[in-house]
XYZ file of C-alpha atoms in Angstrom:
234
model
C -78.762 16.461 11.311
C -77.562 20.252 10.216
C -79.536 22.690 8.568
C -81.120 22.024 4.884
C -80.410 25.864 4.545
C -76.488 25.280 5.165
C -76.145 23.432 1.843
C -73.669 25.964 0.736
C -71.213 24.010 3.000
C -71.540 20.960 0.404
C -72.468 18.570 2.854
C -73.292 15.180 2.081
C -77.141 14.618 2.730
C -79.409 11.472 3.247
C -83.125 12.017 3.222
C -82.616 15.497 3.774
C -80.320 15.321 7.056
C -76.510 16.192 6.675
C -74.104 13.525 7.804
C -72.093 15.710 9.916
C -70.776 19.197 10.253
C -67.323 19.709 8.319
C -64.138 20.039 9.909
C -62.093 23.343 10.142
C -60.385 24.008 6.725
C -57.281 26.049 6.698
C -57.591 27.320 10.070
C -61.185 28.735 9.342
C -64.678 28.007 11.060
C -67.479 26.577 9.157
C -70.022 28.955 8.064
C -67.676 31.820 10.170
C -69.115 35.287 9.395
C -72.455 33.698 9.255
C -75.505 33.750 11.794
C -78.360 31.411 12.626
C -81.323 33.810 12.690
C -83.173 34.487 15.685
C -86.271 36.640 16.820
C -85.760 40.456 15.994
C -86.690 41.134 19.423
C -83.475 39.008 20.723
C -81.133 40.813 18.733
C -80.953 44.090 21.033
C -79.349 41.871 23.592
C -76.904 39.625 21.095
C -73.620 41.009 19.972
C -74.313 39.754 16.371
C -77.520 40.082 14.128
C -78.254 36.270 15.124
C -76.532 33.554 16.654
C -73.097 33.343 15.506
C -72.046 30.012 14.285
C -69.485 28.510 16.740
C -70.444 30.502 19.450
C -71.603 29.232 23.001
C -74.338 31.500 24.514
C -75.761 30.466 28.456
C -78.931 30.621 29.117
C -80.133 31.499 33.011
C -83.140 30.789 34.519
C -85.864 30.971 31.839
C -86.678 28.051 29.629
C -88.887 30.324 27.453
C -85.818 32.229 26.692
C -84.013 29.287 25.747
C -87.027 28.474 23.174
C -87.198 31.931 21.903
C -83.455 31.337 20.749
C -84.304 28.081 19.256
C -87.586 29.006 17.542
C -86.509 31.247 14.378
C -83.690 28.890 13.551
C -85.644 25.666 13.400
C -88.583 27.217 11.780
C -85.780 28.332 9.083
C -84.472 25.080 8.396
C -81.989 24.421 10.760
C -81.800 21.351 13.228
C -81.660 21.629 17.049
C -81.373 19.139 19.892
C -82.137 19.607 23.636
C -79.996 17.512 25.830
C -80.041 16.988 29.675
C -83.583 18.464 29.947
C -86.064 15.491 30.939
C -88.957 17.662 31.707
C -89.201 19.690 28.577
C -92.470 20.986 27.739
C -92.967 20.498 24.053
C -95.983 21.924 24.066
C -94.370 25.102 25.181
C -91.945 24.850 22.679
C -93.952 24.581 19.657
C -96.213 27.806 20.938
C -92.789 29.624 21.163
C -92.213 28.943 17.611
C -89.848 25.955 17.804
C -90.096 23.277 14.684
C -90.749 20.449 16.880
C -89.918 18.464 13.113
C -86.519 19.822 13.578
C -85.998 19.073 17.374
C -84.243 16.276 18.686
C -84.784 15.402 22.283
C -82.101 13.486 24.520
C -83.537 13.737 27.973
C -80.624 11.980 29.587
C -77.068 11.717 28.933
C -76.294 8.749 30.915
C -72.750 8.351 32.543
C -71.099 10.198 29.702
C -72.741 13.898 29.299
C -69.681 15.283 27.371
C -69.714 12.451 24.830
C -73.327 13.053 24.053
C -72.836 16.772 23.705
C -70.014 16.300 21.483
C -71.574 13.917 19.160
C -74.523 16.187 18.923
C -72.341 19.130 18.055
C -70.875 17.421 15.042
C -74.207 17.090 13.161
C -76.766 19.677 14.820
C -76.820 23.459 14.188
C -77.628 24.208 17.755
C -77.478 22.086 21.035
C -78.922 23.222 24.102
C -77.917 21.470 27.197
C -79.686 20.886 30.469
C -78.009 19.534 33.633
C -74.777 21.636 33.078
C -73.360 20.975 36.821
C -72.900 17.516 35.401
C -70.124 18.691 32.933
C -66.715 19.245 34.331
C -65.137 22.922 33.699
C -62.674 21.270 31.619
C -65.028 19.202 29.347
C -67.209 22.293 29.036
C -64.327 24.233 27.661
C -63.592 21.485 25.153
C -67.111 21.672 24.094
C -67.267 25.086 23.369
C -64.108 24.709 21.324
C -65.799 21.823 19.710
C -68.772 24.071 18.870
C -66.272 26.560 17.264
C -64.587 23.987 15.054
C -67.833 22.756 13.769
C -69.753 25.864 13.307
C -72.505 24.485 15.792
C -74.232 27.048 18.198
C -73.939 25.740 22.113
C -77.009 26.784 24.319
C -76.080 25.705 28.113
C -78.855 26.139 30.241
C -76.817 27.105 33.450
C -73.389 27.773 34.176
C -71.027 27.404 31.639
C -67.194 28.465 31.794
C -66.030 30.480 28.917
C -69.512 30.900 27.366
C -69.010 34.233 25.002
C -72.707 35.688 26.146
C -74.726 35.094 29.231
C -78.220 35.705 29.469
C -80.461 36.278 32.169
C -84.109 37.234 32.822
C -85.102 39.392 35.679
C -88.376 41.552 36.820
C -90.828 39.176 35.709
C -94.184 40.522 35.777
C -97.384 38.326 35.091
C -100.370 39.627 33.435
C -104.019 38.879 32.820
C -105.414 38.250 36.098
C -108.088 40.500 37.678
C -109.562 40.733 41.085
C -110.062 37.085 41.872
C -110.688 36.333 38.041
C -108.923 35.577 34.696
C -106.098 33.721 33.399
C -102.125 34.520 33.375
C -101.973 35.378 29.999
C -98.260 36.775 29.431
C -94.980 37.385 31.249
C -92.984 40.864 30.927
C -89.407 40.380 32.054
C -86.056 42.312 31.282
C -83.453 40.382 29.700
C -79.865 41.118 30.753
C -76.958 40.099 28.393
C -73.104 40.361 29.441
C -70.173 38.493 28.338
C -66.387 38.768 26.563
C -65.282 39.889 23.528
C -67.791 41.359 21.449
C -70.596 40.861 24.361
C -68.331 42.843 26.784
C -70.769 45.888 26.887
C -73.894 44.631 28.858
C -77.039 45.162 27.154
C -80.644 44.907 28.227
C -84.186 44.698 26.647
C -87.858 44.162 27.442
C -89.553 41.484 26.347
C -93.294 39.680 26.699
C -91.724 36.006 27.587
C -94.577 34.480 26.580
C -96.620 36.811 25.049
C -100.545 36.028 24.622
C -100.134 33.595 21.741
C -97.106 32.139 23.646
C -94.487 33.592 21.796
C -92.060 36.177 22.404
C -92.819 39.862 21.749
C -91.222 43.114 22.606
C -92.864 44.605 25.603
C -94.383 47.943 25.419
C -93.109 50.904 27.746
C -96.321 51.809 29.947
C -96.374 55.488 31.361
C -96.121 55.746 34.959
C -99.224 55.413 37.025
C -100.712 58.492 38.279
C -100.403 59.044 41.870
C -102.623 58.240 44.388
C -104.786 61.304 45.478
C -106.083 61.572 48.893
C -108.653 64.532 49.818
C -107.475 67.147 52.553
C -108.659 69.452 54.900
C -108.993 73.153 53.795
């Protein structure tokens, strides 16, 4: 499965699904110099104006951030797969904007996680990988190389040797609850990015992840609260 939007690669199609991403030709990378679209709010922490084909972007600690990275590409015609995350919440994924009709889910990889991930990279635009601790470091590097060769985007959820970009959320603050009443409505976080190559310069941005409608949104800067005053004698 690969994006219908990537038909410029002249890949054979069956029922709207491509039969695999082409091999590297003449030392190049399929789709080199091109990116898969991502939410505008996330471009502040990426070294490219989207998710560059052939890249490996590791996500730490936030499934909502993982969904946000998948949402724009799948809604615009790309195919994605999530492998090794058996507890994934598809309702939350849909609320985040992920097009479920273009999302394949492989809850468990069995005894050959590297083989399953490699097969998905051969035919899917984006591959999100959970259970990264079960992937040997040498296999992780080979899978990143395969993503580069196939022009896919690899999104490991956790530690991944050789990832070009590492994304991590900190400072989560939920809002919506009053004094003993109400519901959690949105979560404000700071996303930190670091990496190598084009991503060597650290970047940060504030996001609502999720916002009130379940999607990702930029967080507004709030002015500092007034200091608490108390009466004094005199």
